[in-house]
C-alpha atoms as one frame of an Amber mdcrd trajectory, in Angstrom:
protein
   0.000   0.000   0.000   1.119   3.539  -0.676   0.049   6.603   1.329   0.376
  10.235   0.253  -0.210  12.955   2.839  -0.173  16.664   1.981   0.960  19.174
   4.604  -1.565  21.684   5.911  -1.565  24.940   3.957  -1.094  28.251   5.738
  -4.554  29.455   6.841  -3.630  33.037   5.856  -3.198  31.975   2.225  -5.810
  33.478  -0.128  -6.142  32.265  -3.724  -9.021  32.800  -6.106 -11.134  29.952
  -7.399  -9.989  28.491 -10.699 -12.271  28.388 -13.753 -10.357  25.367 -15.142
  -9.314  22.040 -13.617  -6.182  22.427 -11.458  -2.863  21.136 -12.800  -0.347
  19.328 -10.587   3.372  18.764 -11.157   6.278  17.433  -9.125   8.845  19.996
  -8.010  12.237  18.458  -8.849  12.882  14.743  -9.333  14.305  13.822  -5.928
  12.501  11.835  -3.280  14.500  12.253  -0.070  13.017  10.103   2.646   9.568
  10.199   1.061   9.234  13.976   1.112   8.401  15.688  -2.182   6.989  19.033
  -3.193   3.984  19.049  -5.505   3.080  22.140  -7.452  -0.598  23.019  -7.910
  -1.332  25.518 -10.673  -4.342  27.387 -12.021  -3.866  28.346 -15.681  -7.068
  30.364 -16.007  -7.192  34.163 -16.279  -6.320  34.621 -12.583  -3.142  32.473
 -12.759  -1.580  31.218  -9.520   0.760  28.445  -8.339   1.135  26.820  -4.910
   3.848  24.432  -3.732   2.634  21.802  -1.289   4.971  19.589   0.791   3.858
  15.965   0.530   4.950  12.862   2.485   4.969   9.598   0.517   4.897   6.415
   2.608   4.566   2.692   1.891   3.314  -0.115   4.107   5.674  -3.054   3.616
   7.352  -5.899   5.496  10.768  -4.702   6.760  13.588  -6.108   8.885  13.655
  -4.457  12.324  16.457  -4.678  14.902  15.466  -6.639  18.031  18.287  -5.064
  20.050  20.687  -2.139  19.776  23.843  -2.869  17.754  27.182  -1.058  17.697
  28.931   0.495  14.719  30.623  -2.122  12.483  28.574  -4.957  14.023  27.475
  -7.775  11.749  23.716  -8.234  11.785  22.714 -11.872  12.299  19.295 -13.413
  11.686  18.665 -13.520  15.457  19.202  -9.732  15.619  16.239  -8.928  13.348
  12.557  -9.705  13.015  10.188  -9.035  10.128   7.472  -6.470  10.794   4.964
  -4.743   8.558   5.452  -1.002   8.932   4.393   2.229   7.309   7.703   3.822
   6.291   8.678   6.945   4.318  10.014   6.590   0.785   9.924   3.545  -1.437
  10.104  -0.177  -0.703  13.500  -0.408  -2.465  15.116   1.618   0.341  14.286
  -0.909   3.085  15.668  -4.398   3.715  13.018  -7.089   3.515  15.113 -10.250
   3.185  17.676 -11.661   5.636  19.877 -12.772   2.704  20.750  -9.109   2.095
  22.457  -8.987   5.516  25.116 -11.526   4.550  28.568 -10.064   3.955  27.628
  -6.698   5.461  28.005  -4.804   8.728  26.455  -1.662  10.211  27.768   1.709
   9.119  26.811   3.263  12.502  25.306   2.292  15.863  21.543   1.754  15.763
  18.915   1.411  18.506  16.467  -1.474  18.876  13.347  -1.057  16.745  15.170
   0.493  13.771  13.834  -0.560  10.356  16.982  -1.392   8.357  17.699   0.423
   5.101  20.298  -0.376   2.454  22.305   2.754   3.314  22.765   1.580   6.928
  24.984  -1.314   5.781  28.465  -1.470   4.293  30.275  -4.527   2.917  32.435
  -6.468   5.374  36.103  -5.527   5.419  38.179  -8.072   3.550  41.451  -6.152
   3.756  42.510  -4.293   6.895  45.212  -1.641   7.222  48.612  -3.258   7.908
  47.459  -6.679   6.720  49.731  -8.674   4.407  48.020  -9.184   1.043  48.791
 -10.737  -2.300  49.097  -8.283  -5.195  48.048  -9.694  -8.566  48.820  -8.007
 -11.874  47.409  -9.885 -14.855  47.460  -9.359 -18.591  45.787 -12.138 -20.553
  47.198 -15.527 -19.476  50.210 -13.942 -17.722  49.836 -13.280 -14.000  52.397
 -11.696 -11.678  52.045 -12.102  -7.908  53.799 -10.155  -5.180  53.372  -9.600
  -1.451  52.390  -6.263   0.017  51.057  -4.494   3.106  47.679  -2.769   2.944
  47.847   0.973   3.646  44.060   1.371   3.595  41.145  -0.943   4.356  38.307
  -2.059   2.135  35.654  -4.604   1.275  35.126  -6.583  -1.909  35.375  -4.330
  -5.019  36.764  -1.392  -2.972  39.946   0.377  -4.077  42.827   0.125  -1.579
  46.430   1.330  -1.469  49.113  -1.327  -0.950  52.885  -1.063  -0.533  54.811
  -3.770  -2.403  57.004  -5.500   0.213  60.040  -5.981  -2.060  60.045  -2.774
  -4.156  58.376  -0.535  -1.511  56.354   0.984  -4.364  52.796   2.030  -3.411
  50.090   0.873  -5.815  46.305   1.060  -5.881  44.144  -1.953  -6.670  40.745
  -3.537  -6.270  39.996  -6.040  -3.494  38.786  -9.453  -4.641  36.532 -11.807
  -2.683  39.622 -13.934  -1.936  41.368 -10.975  -0.259  43.893 -10.529  -3.068
  44.350  -7.045  -4.522  44.289  -6.829  -8.311  46.255  -4.012  -9.934  46.384
  -2.915 -13.560  49.430  -3.447 -15.760
């Protein structure tokens, strides 16, 4: 279900009646947290335009935290419960399936009762600062491997800086699911 609620207009506002059907249009294309501005226009002889704040909400099943969790905590299935809630925005913003929790951790601390959204999670760290990693440079069938120390941390598909242990050269590469860092040749 979708719910649209318009804000109350200022009682001091005075507009004339419109001889034609009113026109509506969306102000801008963004939908931040379910809040949008809708324009209402009269195109008759006594032309006027109003901008009305509107809250868009959906009633959907979401994953809700059973207990408070700290920043960088992994969210396990026992930490969440499905609930049907009326939430701002679109269904795509909220987590509805426990499979989406796998391989992720919290970006910040959250209290119990929080409906989880995709922007509250970040991928698990695969490479940590100071960790020894394998550097892989490949071109076609040829692959060169070297050891290095991570200078930055990152999850799968993140870019990290690594210092080659033997040459001491600092390179940037992409973290693979195996923890190796792939660099371009």
